[in-house]
């Protein structure tokens, strides 16, 4: 049998705004690389690529778009990066991905008249993560974090609907994370889950 090169794991962090995903994702990538586990931080929306420029204007409320058009742009943003992501995973690099398709669905479907199964259609065929870590923060703990900025979606009522939608998307690869902990304590919990996922997924084919 031909020897197999272990692939990288594809691990997604999801959760409501301000739950601490970016802080943990970046910290973890540093830790992994220092411990000779090649890894890279990726995030969606990626505001630096073509589709991301329009998304950035939309999030900063510089432009308005029909909800469907906005939704498809967020999805297109993932498809624009997909070839690079797949290549990195195949080369053995673990990706720690700050938001993914589930943000796309949970946020869009929180809007009036947006059907959750319609929202999921353009995500079909994208690489499936090996694990989704859902950062959960109750509203009281959320209030203690720094205030929301001026971007679209940064309101408590809307975030509550997003949290409800996440619950509908869960399957057996989702892991709840109680995010109401200090940065270092949370880091230890996240690190154990991620190392475990990397070991388990390295010889499994990447699913779509
Ligand atoms: N969106 C996204 C869609 O509608 N569709 C899509 O398809 C996608 C991909 C932009 C928006 O776009 C939406 C979702 C978003 O509304 P973004 O650019 O990723 O998404 O911005 P956000 O994810 O909103 O960034 P957040 O504000 O949510 O922050 P994080 O990453 O959850 O939290 P983080 O780490 O930046 O920390 C927030 C604050 O808390 C502190 C930090 O220092 C920071 O001040 N903090 C902690 N404080 C106490 N204890 C801890 N453990 C802490 N960890 C961090
Ligand atoms: Na973030």
mmCIF file of N, CA and C in Angstrom, residues 19-134:
data_model
loop_
_atom_site.group_PDB
_atom_site.id
_atom_site.type_symbol
_atom_site.label_atom_id
_atom_site.label_comp_id
_atom_site.label_asym_id
_atom_site.label_seq_id
_atom_site.Cartn_x
_atom_site.Cartn_y
_atom_site.Cartn_z
ATOM 1 N N UNK A 19 -17.725 36.644 21.208
ATOM 2 C CA UNK A 19 -17.588 35.477 22.082
ATOM 3 C C UNK A 19 -16.132 35.052 22.263
ATOM 4 N N UNK A 20 -15.205 35.687 21.552
ATOM 5 C CA UNK A 20 -13.783 35.426 21.769
ATOM 6 C C UNK A 20 -13.142 34.470 20.767
ATOM 7 N N UNK A 21 -13.786 34.236 19.636
ATOM 8 C CA UNK A 21 -13.282 33.297 18.631
ATOM 9 C C UNK A 21 -11.927 33.701 18.058
ATOM 10 N N UNK A 22 -11.822 34.954 17.623
ATOM 11 C CA UNK A 22 -10.587 35.391 16.956
ATOM 12 C C UNK A 22 -9.396 35.319 17.921
ATOM 13 N N UNK A 23 -9.613 35.750 19.149
ATOM 14 C CA UNK A 23 -8.559 35.702 20.164
ATOM 15 C C UNK A 23 -8.039 34.269 20.306
ATOM 16 N N UNK A 24 -8.954 33.317 20.440
ATOM 17 C CA UNK A 24 -8.561 31.920 20.648
ATOM 18 C C UNK A 24 -7.950 31.310 19.386
ATOM 19 N N UNK A 25 -8.503 31.634 18.231
ATOM 20 C CA UNK A 25 -8.002 31.040 16.979
ATOM 21 C C UNK A 25 -6.546 31.443 16.746
ATOM 22 N N UNK A 26 -6.245 32.716 16.938
ATOM 23 C CA UNK A 26 -4.877 33.203 16.701
ATOM 24 C C UNK A 26 -3.892 32.636 17.726
ATOM 25 N N UNK A 27 -4.338 32.589 18.965
ATOM 26 C CA UNK A 27 -3.509 32.057 20.045
ATOM 27 C C UNK A 27 -3.167 30.582 19.783
ATOM 28 N N UNK A 28 -4.141 29.862 19.320
ATOM 29 C CA UNK A 28 -3.973 28.443 19.056
ATOM 30 C C UNK A 28 -3.016 28.175 17.900
ATOM 31 N N UNK A 29 -3.137 28.955 16.833
ATOM 32 C CA UNK A 29 -2.242 28.789 15.678
ATOM 33 C C UNK A 29 -0.791 29.027 16.113
ATOM 34 N N UNK A 30 -0.557 30.019 16.950
ATOM 35 C CA UNK A 30 0.788 30.276 17.501
ATOM 36 C C UNK A 30 1.289 29.054 18.249
ATOM 37 N N UNK A 31 0.441 28.534 19.115
ATOM 38 C CA UNK A 31 0.813 27.371 19.930
ATOM 39 C C UNK A 31 1.155 26.173 19.038
ATOM 40 N N UNK A 32 0.316 25.883 18.067
ATOM 41 C CA UNK A 32 0.514 24.711 17.201
ATOM 42 C C UNK A 32 1.829 24.838 16.432
ATOM 43 N N UNK A 33 2.060 26.002 15.841
ATOM 44 C CA UNK A 33 3.292 26.182 15.062
ATOM 45 C C UNK A 33 4.541 26.065 15.935
ATOM 46 N N UNK A 34 4.460 26.593 17.155
ATOM 47 C CA UNK A 34 5.602 26.480 18.092
ATOM 48 C C UNK A 34 5.851 25.030 18.471
ATOM 49 N N UNK A 35 4.814 24.198 18.384
ATOM 50 C CA UNK A 35 4.947 22.784 18.735
ATOM 51 C C UNK A 35 5.019 21.892 17.495
ATOM 52 N N UNK A 36 5.521 22.472 16.404
ATOM 53 C CA UNK A 36 5.778 21.731 15.157
ATOM 54 C C UNK A 36 4.551 21.070 14.547
ATOM 55 N N UNK A 37 3.372 21.667 14.770
ATOM 56 C CA UNK A 37 2.170 21.224 14.065
ATOM 57 C C UNK A 37 1.830 22.367 13.111
ATOM 58 N N UNK A 38 2.190 22.204 11.807
ATOM 59 C CA UNK A 38 1.994 23.322 10.882
ATOM 60 C C UNK A 38 0.528 23.719 10.784
ATOM 61 N N UNK A 39 0.258 24.978 11.018
ATOM 62 C CA UNK A 39 -1.131 25.410 10.993
ATOM 63 C C UNK A 39 -1.237 26.858 10.540
ATOM 64 N N UNK A 40 -2.424 27.222 10.137
ATOM 65 C CA UNK A 40 -2.658 28.561 9.618
ATOM 66 C C UNK A 40 -4.020 29.086 10.081
ATOM 67 N N UNK A 41 -4.066 30.375 10.355
ATOM 68 C CA UNK A 41 -5.313 31.053 10.718
ATOM 69 C C UNK A 41 -6.013 31.490 9.435
ATOM 70 N N UNK A 42 -7.293 31.145 9.300
ATOM 71 C CA UNK A 42 -8.093 31.696 8.198
ATOM 72 C C UNK A 42 -9.378 32.263 8.781
ATOM 73 N N UNK A 43 -9.960 33.246 8.113
ATOM 74 C CA UNK A 43 -11.203 33.796 8.646
ATOM 75 C C UNK A 43 -12.165 34.187 7.539
ATOM 76 N N UNK A 44 -13.435 34.083 7.872
ATOM 77 C CA UNK A 44 -14.507 34.525 6.966
ATOM 78 C C UNK A 44 -15.424 35.477 7.704
ATOM 79 N N UNK A 45 -15.903 36.550 7.059
ATOM 80 C CA UNK A 45 -15.576 36.893 5.687
ATOM 81 C C UNK A 45 -14.116 37.325 5.554
ATOM 82 N N UNK A 46 -13.472 36.937 4.427
ATOM 83 C CA UNK A 46 -12.130 37.427 4.137
ATOM 84 C C UNK A 46 -12.297 38.734 3.370
ATOM 85 N N UNK A 47 -12.073 39.836 4.080
ATOM 86 C CA UNK A 47 -12.345 41.159 3.498
ATOM 87 C C UNK A 47 -11.247 41.594 2.540
ATOM 88 N N UNK A 48 -10.147 40.799 2.413
ATOM 89 C CA UNK A 48 -9.007 41.215 1.589
ATOM 90 C C UNK A 48 -9.124 40.750 0.138
ATOM 91 N N UNK A 49 -10.059 39.835 -0.173
ATOM 92 C CA UNK A 49 -10.173 39.328 -1.544
ATOM 93 C C UNK A 49 -11.369 39.985 -2.247
ATOM 94 N N UNK A 50 -11.484 39.770 -3.581
ATOM 95 C CA UNK A 50 -12.453 40.529 -4.396
ATOM 96 C C UNK A 50 -13.850 40.610 -3.785
ATOM 97 N N UNK A 51 -14.452 39.445 -3.514
ATOM 98 C CA UNK A 51 -15.812 39.455 -2.973
ATOM 99 C C UNK A 51 -15.846 40.126 -1.593
ATOM 100 N N UNK A 52 -14.741 40.037 -0.870
ATOM 101 C CA UNK A 52 -14.675 40.568 0.487
ATOM 102 C C UNK A 52 -14.728 42.090 0.552
ATOM 103 N N UNK A 53 -14.286 42.757 -0.553
ATOM 104 C CA UNK A 53 -14.333 44.230 -0.549
ATOM 105 C C UNK A 53 -15.790 44.708 -0.459
ATOM 106 N N UNK A 54 -16.663 44.032 -1.206
ATOM 107 C CA UNK A 54 -18.081 44.430 -1.202
ATOM 108 C C UNK A 54 -18.707 44.081 0.159
ATOM 109 N N UNK A 55 -18.345 42.901 0.686
ATOM 110 C CA UNK A 55 -18.865 42.474 1.993
ATOM 111 C C UNK A 55 -18.471 43.484 3.075
ATOM 112 N N UNK A 56 -17.239 43.943 3.007
ATOM 113 C CA UNK A 56 -16.762 44.917 3.999
ATOM 114 C C UNK A 56 -17.621 46.186 3.957
ATOM 115 N N UNK A 57 -17.907 46.667 2.745
ATOM 116 C CA UNK A 57 -18.746 47.873 2.616
ATOM 117 C C UNK A 57 -20.154 47.614 3.155
ATOM 118 N N UNK A 58 -20.632 46.416 2.895
ATOM 119 C CA UNK A 58 -21.977 46.037 3.366
ATOM 120 C C UNK A 58 -22.013 45.982 4.895
ATOM 121 N N UNK A 59 -21.013 45.353 5.499
ATOM 122 C CA UNK A 59 -20.995 45.237 6.970
ATOM 123 C C UNK A 59 -20.826 46.594 7.642
ATOM 124 N N UNK A 60 -20.064 47.486 6.983
ATOM 125 C CA UNK A 60 -19.875 48.817 7.559
ATOM 126 C C UNK A 60 -21.014 49.764 7.173
ATOM 127 N N UNK A 61 -22.047 49.226 6.551
ATOM 128 C CA UNK A 61 -23.256 49.963 6.164
ATOM 129 C C UNK A 61 -22.974 51.101 5.181
ATOM 130 N N UNK A 62 -21.948 50.915 4.334
ATOM 131 C CA UNK A 62 -21.659 51.908 3.288
ATOM 132 C C UNK A 62 -22.554 51.655 2.082
ATOM 133 N N UNK A 63 -22.985 50.402 1.919
ATOM 134 C CA UNK A 63 -23.907 50.059 0.834
ATOM 135 C C UNK A 63 -25.034 49.186 1.388
ATOM 136 N N UNK A 64 -26.158 49.175 0.656
ATOM 137 C CA UNK A 64 -27.267 48.282 1.000
ATOM 138 C C UNK A 64 -27.385 47.225 -0.083
ATOM 139 N N UNK A 65 -27.809 46.033 0.273
ATOM 140 C CA UNK A 65 -28.010 44.941 -0.684
ATOM 141 C C UNK A 65 -29.247 44.160 -0.277
ATOM 142 N N UNK A 66 -29.965 43.576 -1.250
ATOM 143 C CA UNK A 66 -31.038 42.653 -0.863
ATOM 144 C C UNK A 66 -30.418 41.512 -0.039
ATOM 145 N N UNK A 67 -31.185 40.971 0.915
ATOM 146 C CA UNK A 67 -30.647 39.941 1.812
ATOM 147 C C UNK A 67 -30.084 38.741 1.041
ATOM 148 N N UNK A 68 -30.775 38.381 -0.054
ATOM 149 C CA UNK A 68 -30.323 37.216 -0.835
ATOM 150 C C UNK A 68 -28.960 37.493 -1.475
ATOM 151 N N UNK A 69 -28.792 38.695 -2.014
ATOM 152 C CA UNK A 69 -27.526 39.050 -2.665
ATOM 153 C C UNK A 69 -26.388 39.052 -1.646
ATOM 154 N N UNK A 70 -26.656 39.600 -0.460
ATOM 155 C CA UNK A 70 -25.631 39.614 0.595
ATOM 156 C C UNK A 70 -25.257 38.184 0.963
ATOM 157 N N UNK A 71 -26.281 37.355 1.098
ATOM 158 C CA UNK A 71 -26.031 35.962 1.474
ATOM 159 C C UNK A 71 -25.124 35.267 0.461
ATOM 160 N N UNK A 72 -25.438 35.447 -0.818
ATOM 161 C CA UNK A 72 -24.667 34.773 -1.866
ATOM 162 C C UNK A 72 -23.234 35.309 -1.946
ATOM 163 N N UNK A 73 -23.049 36.575 -1.598
ATOM 164 C CA UNK A 73 -21.693 37.125 -1.587
ATOM 165 C C UNK A 73 -20.836 36.486 -0.495
ATOM 166 N N UNK A 74 -21.419 36.315 0.697
ATOM 167 C CA UNK A 74 -20.678 35.652 1.783
ATOM 168 C C UNK A 74 -20.276 34.240 1.350
ATOM 169 N N UNK A 75 -21.195 33.555 0.650
ATOM 170 C CA UNK A 75 -20.895 32.210 0.181
ATOM 171 C C UNK A 75 -19.813 32.257 -0.902
ATOM 172 N N UNK A 76 -19.946 33.188 -1.832
ATOM 173 C CA UNK A 76 -18.949 33.342 -2.909
ATOM 174 C C UNK A 76 -17.566 33.624 -2.329
ATOM 175 N N UNK A 77 -17.537 34.342 -1.215
ATOM 176 C CA UNK A 77 -16.277 34.646 -0.540
ATOM 177 C C UNK A 77 -15.568 33.360 -0.102
ATOM 178 N N UNK A 78 -16.368 32.375 0.370
ATOM 179 C CA UNK A 78 -15.783 31.066 0.741
ATOM 180 C C UNK A 78 -15.331 30.311 -0.497
ATOM 181 N N UNK A 79 -16.152 30.339 -1.553
ATOM 182 C CA UNK A 79 -15.765 29.635 -2.788
ATOM 183 C C UNK A 79 -14.530 30.269 -3.421
ATOM 184 N N UNK A 80 -14.379 31.589 -3.260
ATOM 185 C CA UNK A 80 -13.187 32.250 -3.813
ATOM 186 C C UNK A 80 -11.919 31.721 -3.137
ATOM 187 N N UNK A 81 -12.001 31.402 -1.877
ATOM 188 C CA UNK A 81 -10.827 30.915 -1.143
ATOM 189 C C UNK A 81 -10.694 29.401 -1.141
ATOM 190 N N UNK A 82 -11.738 28.699 -1.567
ATOM 191 C CA UNK A 82 -11.767 27.237 -1.453
ATOM 192 C C UNK A 82 -10.556 26.530 -2.071
ATOM 193 N N UNK A 83 -10.137 26.883 -3.307
ATOM 194 C CA UNK A 83 -9.002 26.147 -3.879
ATOM 195 C C UNK A 83 -7.745 26.219 -3.008
ATOM 196 N N UNK A 84 -7.472 27.382 -2.451
ATOM 197 C CA UNK A 84 -6.298 27.558 -1.581
ATOM 198 C C UNK A 84 -6.441 26.737 -0.306
ATOM 199 N N UNK A 85 -7.622 26.776 0.278
ATOM 200 C CA UNK A 85 -7.828 26.055 1.541
ATOM 201 C C UNK A 85 -7.629 24.556 1.346
ATOM 202 N N UNK A 86 -8.234 24.019 0.298
ATOM 203 C CA UNK A 86 -8.127 22.587 0.037
ATOM 204 C C UNK A 86 -6.660 22.187 -0.156
ATOM 205 N N UNK A 87 -5.930 23.002 -0.917
ATOM 206 C CA UNK A 87 -4.512 22.710 -1.167
ATOM 207 C C UNK A 87 -3.723 22.675 0.147
ATOM 208 N N UNK A 88 -3.952 23.649 1.005
ATOM 209 C CA UNK A 88 -3.230 23.709 2.285
ATOM 210 C C UNK A 88 -3.513 22.462 3.134
ATOM 211 N N UNK A 89 -4.775 22.080 3.194
ATOM 212 C CA UNK A 89 -5.145 20.901 3.994
ATOM 213 C C UNK A 89 -4.442 19.657 3.438
ATOM 214 N N UNK A 90 -4.463 19.512 2.111
ATOM 215 C CA UNK A 90 -3.812 18.351 1.479
ATOM 216 C C UNK A 90 -2.309 18.338 1.735
ATOM 217 N N UNK A 91 -1.722 19.538 1.870
ATOM 218 C CA UNK A 91 -0.278 19.631 2.143
ATOM 219 C C UNK A 91 0.058 19.351 3.608
ATOM 220 N N UNK A 92 -0.945 19.083 4.417
ATOM 221 C CA UNK A 92 -0.698 18.733 5.812
ATOM 222 C C UNK A 92 -0.801 19.899 6.781
ATOM 223 N N UNK A 93 -1.321 21.015 6.305
ATOM 224 C CA UNK A 93 -1.435 22.193 7.183
ATOM 225 C C UNK A 93 -2.825 22.245 7.818
ATOM 226 N N UNK A 94 -2.843 22.316 9.125
ATOM 227 C CA UNK A 94 -4.113 22.412 9.849
ATOM 228 C C UNK A 94 -4.634 23.842 9.755
ATOM 229 N N UNK A 95 -5.912 23.974 9.413
ATOM 230 C CA UNK A 95 -6.518 25.302 9.314
ATOM 231 C C UNK A 95 -7.431 25.543 10.507
ATOM 232 N N UNK A 96 -7.190 26.652 11.183
ATOM 233 C CA UNK A 96 -8.091 27.080 12.245
ATOM 234 C C UNK A 96 -8.893 28.227 11.639
ATOM 235 N N UNK A 97 -10.160 27.966 11.422
ATOM 236 C CA UNK A 97 -10.996 28.848 10.606
ATOM 237 C C UNK A 97 -12.014 29.598 11.470
ATOM 238 N N UNK A 98 -11.874 30.912 11.502
ATOM 239 C CA UNK A 98 -12.697 31.803 12.312
ATOM 240 C C UNK A 98 -13.952 32.156 11.506
ATOM 241 N N UNK A 99 -15.056 31.499 11.780
ATOM 242 C CA UNK A 99 -16.343 31.565 11.062
ATOM 243 C C UNK A 99 -16.268 30.861 9.708
ATOM 244 N N UNK A 100 -17.415 30.254 9.315
ATOM 245 C CA UNK A 100 -17.481 29.517 8.041
ATOM 246 C C UNK A 100 -18.943 29.476 7.582
ATOM 247 N N UNK A 101 -19.310 28.459 6.817
ATOM 248 C CA UNK A 101 -20.678 28.342 6.274
ATOM 249 C C UNK A 101 -21.766 28.519 7.320
ATOM 250 N N UNK A 102 -21.487 28.066 8.538
ATOM 251 C CA UNK A 102 -22.516 28.076 9.591
ATOM 252 C C UNK A 102 -22.852 29.506 9.992
ATOM 253 N N UNK A 103 -21.852 30.409 9.949
ATOM 254 C CA UNK A 103 -22.145 31.836 10.153
ATOM 255 C C UNK A 103 -23.026 32.315 9.019
ATOM 256 N N UNK A 104 -22.681 31.888 7.804
ATOM 257 C CA UNK A 104 -23.453 32.294 6.635
ATOM 258 C C UNK A 104 -24.923 31.964 6.816
ATOM 259 N N UNK A 105 -25.183 30.737 7.237
ATOM 260 C CA UNK A 105 -26.565 30.289 7.385
ATOM 261 C C UNK A 105 -27.213 30.916 8.632
ATOM 262 N N UNK A 106 -26.535 30.865 9.763
ATOM 263 C CA UNK A 106 -27.136 31.333 11.021
ATOM 264 C C UNK A 106 -27.465 32.829 10.980
ATOM 265 N N UNK A 107 -26.595 33.633 10.358
ATOM 266 C CA UNK A 107 -26.846 35.078 10.306
ATOM 267 C C UNK A 107 -27.924 35.414 9.273
ATOM 268 N N UNK A 108 -27.801 34.860 8.061
ATOM 269 C CA UNK A 108 -28.809 35.192 7.030
ATOM 270 C C UNK A 108 -30.197 34.720 7.431
ATOM 271 N N UNK A 109 -30.279 33.507 7.983
ATOM 272 C CA UNK A 109 -31.590 32.943 8.336
ATOM 273 C C UNK A 109 -32.198 33.641 9.561
ATOM 274 N N UNK A 110 -31.426 34.490 10.229
ATOM 275 C CA UNK A 110 -31.972 35.279 11.343
ATOM 276 C C UNK A 110 -32.771 36.471 10.820
ATOM 277 N N UNK A 111 -32.712 36.690 9.509
ATOM 278 C CA UNK A 111 -33.462 37.807 8.912
ATOM 279 C C UNK A 111 -34.855 37.349 8.502
ATOM 280 N N UNK A 112 -35.777 38.275 8.540
ATOM 281 C CA UNK A 112 -37.174 38.011 8.159
ATOM 282 C C UNK A 112 -37.252 37.451 6.735
ATOM 283 N N UNK A 113 -37.963 36.342 6.573
ATOM 284 C CA UNK A 113 -38.217 35.823 5.222
ATOM 285 C C UNK A 113 -37.089 35.035 4.587
ATOM 286 N N UNK A 114 -36.014 34.793 5.319
ATOM 287 C CA UNK A 114 -34.898 34.021 4.751
ATOM 288 C C UNK A 114 -34.981 32.586 5.275
ATOM 289 N N UNK A 115 -35.186 31.665 4.355
ATOM 290 C CA UNK A 115 -35.398 30.268 4.703
ATOM 291 C C UNK A 115 -34.059 29.566 4.944
ATOM 292 N N UNK A 116 -33.981 28.821 6.038
ATOM 293 C CA UNK A 116 -32.697 28.226 6.441
ATOM 294 C C UNK A 116 -32.180 27.196 5.413
ATOM 295 N N UNK A 117 -33.089 26.425 4.800
ATOM 296 C CA UNK A 117 -32.605 25.423 3.837
ATOM 297 C C UNK A 117 -32.165 26.088 2.525
ATOM 298 N N UNK A 118 -32.841 27.188 2.159
ATOM 299 C CA UNK A 118 -32.380 27.974 0.990
ATOM 300 C C UNK A 118 -30.968 28.502 1.272
ATOM 301 N N UNK A 119 -30.769 28.993 2.470
ATOM 302 C CA UNK A 119 -29.468 29.573 2.833
ATOM 303 C C UNK A 119 -28.340 28.541 2.739
ATOM 304 N N UNK A 120 -28.666 27.277 2.964
ATOM 305 C CA UNK A 120 -27.612 26.260 2.989
ATOM 306 C C UNK A 120 -27.173 25.814 1.588
ATOM 307 N N UNK A 121 -28.045 26.018 0.580
ATOM 308 C CA UNK A 121 -27.752 25.498 -0.776
ATOM 309 C C UNK A 121 -26.375 25.902 -1.332
ATOM 310 N N UNK A 122 -26.026 27.195 -1.345
ATOM 311 C CA UNK A 122 -24.737 27.558 -1.976
ATOM 312 C C UNK A 122 -23.499 27.093 -1.201
ATOM 313 N N UNK A 123 -23.707 26.577 0.007
ATOM 314 C CA UNK A 123 -22.583 26.075 0.816
ATOM 315 C C UNK A 123 -22.244 24.628 0.455
ATOM 316 N N UNK A 124 -23.150 23.984 -0.284
ATOM 317 C CA UNK A 124 -22.959 22.564 -0.599
ATOM 318 C C UNK A 124 -21.754 22.374 -1.507
ATOM 319 N N UNK A 125 -20.881 21.434 -1.144
ATOM 320 C CA UNK A 125 -19.693 21.154 -1.947
ATOM 321 C C UNK A 125 -18.426 21.759 -1.375
ATOM 322 N N UNK A 126 -18.565 22.674 -0.437
ATOM 323 C CA UNK A 126 -17.380 23.225 0.230
ATOM 324 C C UNK A 126 -16.814 22.163 1.180
ATOM 325 N N UNK A 127 -15.499 22.213 1.486
ATOM 326 C CA UNK A 127 -14.927 21.228 2.415
ATOM 327 C C UNK A 127 -15.671 21.222 3.753
ATOM 328 N N UNK A 128 -15.909 20.019 4.277
ATOM 329 C CA UNK A 128 -16.611 19.864 5.551
ATOM 330 C C UNK A 128 -15.571 19.869 6.676
ATOM 331 N N UNK A 129 -15.799 20.664 7.703
ATOM 332 C CA UNK A 129 -14.823 20.677 8.798
ATOM 333 C C UNK A 129 -14.776 19.351 9.563
ATOM 334 N N UNK A 130 -13.664 19.108 10.246
ATOM 335 C CA UNK A 130 -13.531 17.928 11.111
ATOM 336 C C UNK A 130 -14.162 18.189 12.464
ATOM 337 N N UNK A 131 -14.205 19.450 12.861
ATOM 338 C CA UNK A 131 -14.857 19.817 14.120
ATOM 339 C C UNK A 131 -15.320 21.265 14.037
ATOM 340 N N UNK A 132 -16.446 21.534 14.674
ATOM 341 C CA UNK A 132 -16.938 22.913 14.804
ATOM 342 C C UNK A 132 -17.036 23.210 16.299
ATOM 343 N N UNK A 133 -16.270 24.177 16.759
ATOM 344 C CA UNK A 133 -16.321 24.577 18.167
ATOM 345 C C UNK A 133 -17.259 25.775 18.276
ATOM 346 N N UNK A 134 -18.347 25.590 19.010
ATOM 347 C CA UNK A 134 -19.340 26.668 19.143
ATOM 348 C C UNK A 134 -19.121 27.411 20.454
#
